[in-house]
Amino acid sequence: MRPLAAIGNVNVDLILGPAEPWPKPGTEIIVDHDELRVGGCAGNNALAWESLGVDYVIAANVGNDQFGAWLKEALGDRSRDWPVEAAGTTLSVGITHPDGERTFFTTRGHLPLLSFQEVRTMLDGNRLRGGYALLSGSFLTDALSLAYDALFDWADAHEIAVALDTGWPLEGWTEANRLKTLAWLKRCHCALFNEVETTTLTGQSDPAEAARSLKSEMPADAIVVVKRGPNGALAIDRNGAAFSFPAPSVQVVDTIGAGDVFNAGFLAALAADMPLIDCLKTGVTIASRAISTLPRRYGEPLSAFIEESRR
């Protein structure tokens, strides 16, 4: 198993819902469920990797309040070296809707203060050599994203392959954000974007062609993955071959973090040197399980997927 690391945004998620119709100002509605959990892209990666039973490290930060203490307690020893910023912890309130969509209200909080200097002190490059680092939350971690070139240099020096999932920019996919992301991808060995992001970045309407176009902007040995929600996921491998895996039909409860869960499953399988189709299967399967269970569950450990792929 190659080493795994998550770098990026960890925050508190408060999930409420489902809510329909959207309430009028000044009114109150009752919803069926609530859940307070570790959130953010890197936080969701960690929860999924914990469930899969794989080893990993995580570089993140928290604010100096009760939510920050709660996040560090939830991740245990893995959060021991996380810096505590002089700011409130980022809180994201997610309102789910009966059709599976969701609405977020998020505070800026501590996330913009995470720096490359802090990340470098939390990660041992020699121990991660030959592994994968999942970089996420690019448009929320302002200080870190400004130092991405230094981070990519550090990763290259330690032969660490960076997988990127920027998340959706707060101001949308402006031309500046599109060009910035394409520049980052030139230094990455795996792209993990959803269908809308991939087609928006490339201007291609077909997701497979968009994936090929994105791969042309990346190193020759890069892998491009397109997450397609209810249609599963597709990938273009290092040699340009295309693979896809469908999603099972499930009763959706909460889609928040589904893409992050997929990322964790896919990269864990990739780190175990599983065939690419089985990497897609692992990601799709645990993400489908996650969005259809309350409290959230992820299904089988990675060892079960590895055993099945060898049959």
Short mmCIF file of C-alpha atoms in Angstrom, two decimals:
data_model
loop_
_atom_site.label_atom_id
_atom_site.label_comp_id
_atom_site.label_asym_id
_atom_site.label_seq_id
_atom_site.Cartn_x
_atom_site.Cartn_y
_atom_site.Cartn_z
CA MET A 1 0.00 0.00 0.00
CA ARG A 2 1.47 3.33 -1.07
CA PRO A 3 1.31 6.16 1.50
CA LEU A 4 -1.72 8.47 1.51
CA ALA A 5 -2.09 12.06 2.68
CA ALA A 6 -4.95 14.55 2.68
CA ILE A 7 -4.15 18.26 2.53
CA GLY A 8 -6.78 20.96 2.79
CA ASN A 9 -10.03 21.96 4.42
CA VAL A 10 -11.43 20.39 7.56
CA ASN A 11 -14.44 22.10 9.11
CA VAL A 12 -17.62 21.39 11.01
CA ASP A 13 -20.68 20.29 9.02
CA LEU A 14 -24.16 20.67 10.51
CA ILE A 15 -26.59 18.83 8.24
CA LEU A 16 -30.33 19.53 8.47
CA GLY A 17 -33.21 18.42 6.29
CA PRO A 18 -34.92 17.67 4.13
CA ALA A 19 -36.47 21.10 3.61
CA GLU A 20 -39.22 21.73 1.05
CA PRO A 21 -40.40 24.26 0.15
CA TRP A 22 -37.77 26.85 1.12
CA PRO A 23 -39.24 28.68 4.15
CA LYS A 24 -40.36 32.28 3.97
CA PRO A 25 -38.31 34.84 5.94
CA GLY A 26 -39.37 35.06 9.57
CA THR A 27 -40.88 31.56 9.68
CA GLU A 28 -39.78 28.24 11.16
CA ILE A 29 -40.00 24.69 9.82
CA ILE A 30 -39.35 21.27 11.34
CA VAL A 31 -37.03 18.84 9.53
CA ASP A 32 -36.68 15.10 9.96
CA HIS A 33 -33.00 14.74 10.73
CA ASP A 34 -29.86 16.48 11.82
CA GLU A 35 -26.24 15.41 12.04
CA LEU A 36 -23.14 17.18 13.32
CA ARG A 37 -20.02 15.71 11.77
CA VAL A 38 -16.47 16.31 10.64
CA GLY A 39 -16.70 17.98 7.24
CA GLY A 40 -14.76 19.77 4.55
CA CYS A 41 -13.13 17.93 1.67
CA ALA A 42 -10.12 16.72 3.68
CA GLY A 43 -12.35 15.88 6.63
CA ASN A 44 -14.59 13.73 4.43
CA ASN A 45 -11.49 12.05 2.97
CA ALA A 46 -10.36 11.17 6.49
CA LEU A 47 -13.73 9.72 7.54
CA ALA A 48 -13.84 7.53 4.44
CA TRP A 49 -10.25 6.33 4.85
CA GLU A 50 -10.94 5.50 8.49
CA SER A 51 -13.89 3.38 7.42
CA LEU A 52 -11.85 1.66 4.71
CA GLY A 53 -9.23 0.77 7.32
CA VAL A 54 -6.28 2.32 5.48
CA ASP A 55 -3.42 4.28 6.99
CA TYR A 56 -3.07 7.96 6.13
CA VAL A 57 -1.92 11.34 7.38
CA ILE A 58 -3.83 14.60 7.20
CA ALA A 59 -2.57 18.18 7.16
CA ALA A 60 -5.19 20.71 8.22
CA ASN A 61 -5.89 23.44 10.75
CA VAL A 62 -8.67 24.50 13.13
CA GLY A 63 -9.89 27.62 14.89
CA ASN A 64 -9.40 28.48 18.55
CA ASP A 65 -12.91 27.67 19.76
CA GLN A 66 -14.97 24.70 20.96
CA PHE A 67 -15.57 23.53 17.39
CA GLY A 68 -11.81 23.44 16.76
CA ALA A 69 -11.27 21.35 19.89
CA TRP A 70 -14.09 19.04 18.82
CA LEU A 71 -12.56 18.51 15.37
CA LYS A 72 -9.15 17.67 16.82
CA GLU A 73 -10.73 15.25 19.28
CA ALA A 74 -12.69 13.57 16.46
CA LEU A 75 -9.53 12.84 14.44
CA GLY A 76 -7.47 11.80 17.47
CA ASP A 77 -3.72 11.36 17.06
CA ARG A 78 -3.89 12.25 13.36
CA SER A 79 -4.72 15.85 14.34
CA ARG A 80 -2.00 16.16 16.98
CA ASP A 81 0.12 18.61 14.94
CA TRP A 82 -2.70 20.67 13.48
CA PRO A 83 -2.14 24.39 14.11
CA VAL A 84 -4.80 26.31 16.02
CA GLU A 85 -5.47 29.64 14.32
CA ALA A 86 -6.54 32.89 15.96
CA ALA A 87 -9.96 32.65 14.32
CA GLY A 88 -13.26 30.88 14.71
CA THR A 89 -13.56 27.41 13.21
CA THR A 90 -15.25 27.31 9.82
CA LEU A 91 -18.84 26.09 10.13
CA SER A 92 -20.89 24.86 7.18
CA VAL A 93 -24.64 24.39 7.58
CA GLY A 94 -26.00 22.13 4.87
CA ILE A 95 -29.72 22.08 4.16
CA THR A 96 -30.76 18.98 2.25
CA HIS A 97 -33.73 18.86 -0.10
CA PRO A 98 -35.99 15.92 -1.05
CA ASP A 99 -34.47 15.68 -4.54
CA GLY A 100 -31.00 15.05 -3.11
CA GLU A 101 -29.73 18.57 -3.75
CA ARG A 102 -28.44 20.76 -0.94
CA THR A 103 -27.85 24.37 0.04
CA PHE A 104 -24.84 25.53 2.09
CA PHE A 105 -24.27 28.42 4.45
CA THR A 106 -20.56 28.56 5.32
CA THR A 107 -18.42 30.91 7.38
CA ARG A 108 -14.89 31.82 6.24
CA GLY A 109 -13.45 30.94 9.63
CA HIS A 110 -10.00 29.40 9.96
CA LEU A 111 -9.56 27.88 6.49
CA PRO A 112 -7.95 30.86 4.69
CA LEU A 113 -5.11 30.84 7.26
CA LEU A 114 -3.73 27.36 6.49
CA SER A 115 -0.24 27.91 5.06
CA PHE A 116 2.32 25.82 3.21
CA GLN A 117 4.76 26.33 6.09
CA GLU A 118 2.22 24.73 8.42
CA VAL A 119 1.50 21.89 5.99
CA ARG A 120 5.20 21.13 5.57
CA THR A 121 5.67 20.75 9.33
CA MET A 122 2.81 18.24 9.48
CA LEU A 123 3.98 15.96 6.67
CA ASP A 124 7.09 13.78 6.47
CA GLY A 125 8.06 13.86 2.80
CA ASN A 126 10.35 10.85 3.10
CA ARG A 127 7.62 8.69 4.65
CA LEU A 128 5.20 9.76 1.92
CA ARG A 129 7.68 9.08 -0.90
CA GLY A 130 6.08 7.15 -3.73
CA GLY A 131 2.58 7.84 -2.44
CA TYR A 132 -0.36 10.13 -3.14
CA ALA A 133 -1.35 13.46 -1.64
CA LEU A 134 -4.98 14.49 -2.10
CA LEU A 135 -5.13 18.30 -2.30
CA SER A 136 -8.55 19.89 -1.90
CA GLY A 137 -10.44 23.01 -0.93
CA SER A 138 -8.27 25.23 -3.13
CA PHE A 139 -10.69 28.17 -3.22
CA LEU A 140 -11.20 28.13 0.55
CA THR A 141 -7.58 27.77 1.73
CA ASP A 142 -6.35 31.12 0.44
CA ALA A 143 -2.87 31.24 1.98
CA LEU A 144 -2.07 27.66 0.95
CA SER A 145 -3.27 28.03 -2.64
CA LEU A 146 -1.04 31.08 -3.06
CA ALA A 147 1.91 28.77 -2.27
CA TYR A 148 0.85 25.84 -4.46
CA ASP A 149 4.01 26.14 -6.59
CA ALA A 150 6.12 25.57 -3.48
CA LEU A 151 3.89 22.67 -2.45
CA PHE A 152 4.21 21.08 -5.90
CA ASP A 153 8.00 21.52 -5.78
CA TRP A 154 8.07 19.82 -2.37
CA ALA A 155 5.91 16.95 -3.65
CA ASP A 156 8.09 16.48 -6.75
CA ALA A 157 11.23 16.44 -4.62
CA HIS A 158 9.78 13.55 -2.60
CA GLU A 159 8.20 11.72 -5.58
CA ILE A 160 4.70 12.28 -4.22
CA ALA A 161 1.91 12.30 -6.81
CA VAL A 162 -0.59 15.09 -6.17
CA ALA A 163 -4.29 14.47 -6.83
CA LEU A 164 -6.32 17.68 -7.11
CA ASP A 165 -9.97 18.44 -6.40
CA THR A 166 -10.31 22.20 -6.08
CA GLY A 167 -13.99 22.29 -5.21
CA TRP A 168 -16.35 24.89 -6.65
CA PRO A 169 -15.07 28.50 -6.56
CA LEU A 170 -17.16 30.83 -4.41
CA GLU A 171 -17.45 33.31 -7.30
CA GLY A 172 -17.94 30.56 -9.90
CA TRP A 173 -15.74 29.40 -12.74
CA THR A 174 -14.54 32.78 -13.91
CA GLU A 175 -11.88 32.85 -16.61
CA ALA A 176 -9.29 33.71 -13.95
CA ASN A 177 -10.28 30.68 -11.85
CA ARG A 178 -10.31 28.43 -14.91
CA LEU A 179 -6.79 29.47 -15.96
CA LYS A 180 -5.52 29.20 -12.39
CA THR A 181 -6.85 25.64 -12.11
CA LEU A 182 -5.39 24.58 -15.45
CA ALA A 183 -2.00 25.92 -14.30
CA TRP A 184 -2.24 23.87 -11.10
CA LEU A 185 -3.17 20.74 -13.06
CA LYS A 186 0.04 20.98 -15.08
CA ARG A 187 1.82 19.99 -11.84
CA CYS A 188 -0.63 17.24 -10.78
CA HIS A 189 -0.76 13.53 -11.58
CA CYS A 190 -4.46 12.99 -10.94
CA ALA A 191 -7.50 15.20 -11.54
CA LEU A 192 -10.68 14.44 -9.60
CA PHE A 193 -13.43 16.74 -10.88
CA ASN A 194 -17.15 16.39 -11.35
CA GLU A 195 -18.79 16.47 -14.77
CA VAL A 196 -19.81 20.13 -14.72
CA GLU A 197 -16.36 21.22 -13.54
CA THR A 198 -14.61 19.14 -16.21
CA THR A 199 -16.75 20.42 -19.08
CA THR A 200 -16.51 23.99 -17.80
CA LEU A 201 -12.72 23.85 -17.52
CA THR A 202 -12.31 22.51 -21.06
CA GLY A 203 -15.27 23.92 -22.98
CA GLN A 204 -16.13 20.37 -24.14
CA SER A 205 -19.73 19.19 -23.69
CA ASP A 206 -18.99 15.46 -23.75
CA PRO A 207 -17.49 14.35 -20.40
CA ALA A 208 -15.15 11.76 -21.94
CA GLU A 209 -13.80 14.23 -24.49
CA ALA A 210 -13.54 16.85 -21.76
CA ALA A 211 -11.49 14.40 -19.69
CA ARG A 212 -9.13 13.81 -22.62
CA SER A 213 -8.80 17.54 -23.13
CA LEU A 214 -7.98 18.01 -19.46
CA LYS A 215 -5.39 15.22 -19.61
CA SER A 216 -3.65 17.03 -22.47
CA GLU A 217 -2.96 19.90 -20.04
CA MET A 218 -1.34 17.57 -17.48
CA PRO A 219 1.83 15.45 -17.22
CA ALA A 220 1.94 12.54 -19.68
CA ASP A 221 1.37 9.93 -16.96
CA ALA A 222 -1.61 11.72 -15.38
CA ILE A 223 -4.98 10.12 -14.68
CA VAL A 224 -8.19 12.13 -15.14
CA VAL A 225 -11.36 11.13 -13.32
CA VAL A 226 -14.82 12.57 -13.95
CA LYS A 227 -17.39 12.06 -11.20
CA ARG A 228 -20.85 11.82 -12.77
CA GLY A 229 -23.17 11.47 -9.78
CA PRO A 230 -25.99 8.98 -10.55
CA ASN A 231 -24.14 8.00 -13.74
CA GLY A 232 -21.11 6.75 -11.84
CA ALA A 233 -17.61 7.82 -12.89
CA LEU A 234 -15.23 7.60 -15.81
CA ALA A 235 -11.45 7.82 -16.05
CA ILE A 236 -8.75 8.26 -18.66
CA ASP A 237 -5.67 6.29 -17.67
CA ARG A 238 -2.00 7.13 -18.10
CA ASN A 239 -2.01 5.62 -21.60
CA GLY A 240 -5.18 7.37 -22.75
CA ALA A 241 -7.54 4.41 -22.38
CA ALA A 242 -11.04 5.13 -21.09
CA PHE A 243 -12.84 3.27 -18.31
CA SER A 244 -16.22 3.81 -16.68
CA PHE A 245 -18.23 2.33 -13.84
CA PRO A 246 -21.98 2.87 -13.27
CA ALA A 247 -23.53 3.89 -9.98
CA PRO A 248 -26.09 1.61 -8.32
CA SER A 249 -29.62 2.87 -7.84
CA VAL A 250 -29.99 3.99 -4.22
CA GLN A 251 -32.43 5.97 -2.12
CA VAL A 252 -30.56 9.24 -1.59
CA VAL A 253 -30.52 10.63 1.94
CA ASP A 254 -27.65 13.13 1.91
CA THR A 255 -25.26 13.82 -0.98
CA ILE A 256 -23.03 16.22 0.98
CA GLY A 257 -19.40 15.20 0.55
CA ALA A 258 -20.19 12.43 -1.96
CA GLY A 259 -17.39 13.51 -4.28
CA ASP A 260 -14.92 13.63 -1.40
CA VAL A 261 -15.88 10.11 -0.35
CA PHE A 262 -15.42 8.93 -3.94
CA ASN A 263 -11.98 10.57 -4.02
CA ALA A 264 -10.94 8.72 -0.87
CA GLY A 265 -12.10 5.36 -2.17
CA PHE A 266 -10.57 5.82 -5.60
CA LEU A 267 -7.17 6.93 -4.27
CA ALA A 268 -7.07 4.22 -1.61
CA ALA A 269 -7.59 1.62 -4.34
CA LEU A 270 -5.02 3.34 -6.55
CA ALA A 271 -2.53 3.32 -3.67
CA ALA A 272 -3.14 -0.42 -3.38
CA ASP A 273 -2.20 -0.79 -7.08
CA MET A 274 -5.66 -2.04 -8.02
CA PRO A 275 -6.70 -1.91 -11.71
CA LEU A 276 -8.24 1.42 -12.69
CA ILE A 277 -11.72 -0.04 -13.23
CA ASP A 278 -11.60 -1.40 -9.69
CA CYS A 279 -10.48 1.99 -8.39
CA LEU A 280 -13.58 3.51 -10.00
CA LYS A 281 -15.73 0.73 -8.55
CA THR A 282 -14.37 1.31 -5.05
CA GLY A 283 -15.01 5.04 -5.21
CA VAL A 284 -18.50 4.71 -6.66
CA THR A 285 -19.51 1.95 -4.25
CA ILE A 286 -18.52 3.69 -1.03
CA ALA A 287 -19.90 7.05 -2.19
CA SER A 288 -23.23 5.41 -3.07
CA ARG A 289 -23.31 3.78 0.35
CA ALA A 290 -22.51 7.07 2.07
CA ILE A 291 -25.26 9.10 0.40
CA SER A 292 -27.93 6.49 1.14
CA THR A 293 -27.36 5.89 4.87
CA LEU A 294 -28.15 7.85 8.02
CA PRO A 295 -26.07 7.87 10.15
CA ARG A 296 -23.56 7.77 7.31
CA ARG A 297 -21.82 4.47 6.59
CA TYR A 298 -19.32 3.49 3.92
CA GLY A 299 -19.65 -0.26 3.61
CA GLU A 300 -16.81 -2.76 3.34
CA PRO A 301 -13.14 -2.18 4.19
CA LEU A 302 -10.64 -1.76 1.37
CA SER A 303 -9.36 -5.29 1.96
CA ALA A 304 -12.70 -6.64 0.72
CA PHE A 305 -12.42 -4.64 -2.52
CA ILE A 306 -8.84 -5.83 -3.00
CA GLU A 307 -9.85 -9.47 -2.49
CA GLU A 308 -12.75 -9.11 -4.94
CA SER A 309 -10.51 -7.52 -7.59
CA ARG A 310 -8.15 -10.51 -7.44
CA ARG A 311 -10.83 -13.11 -8.16
#
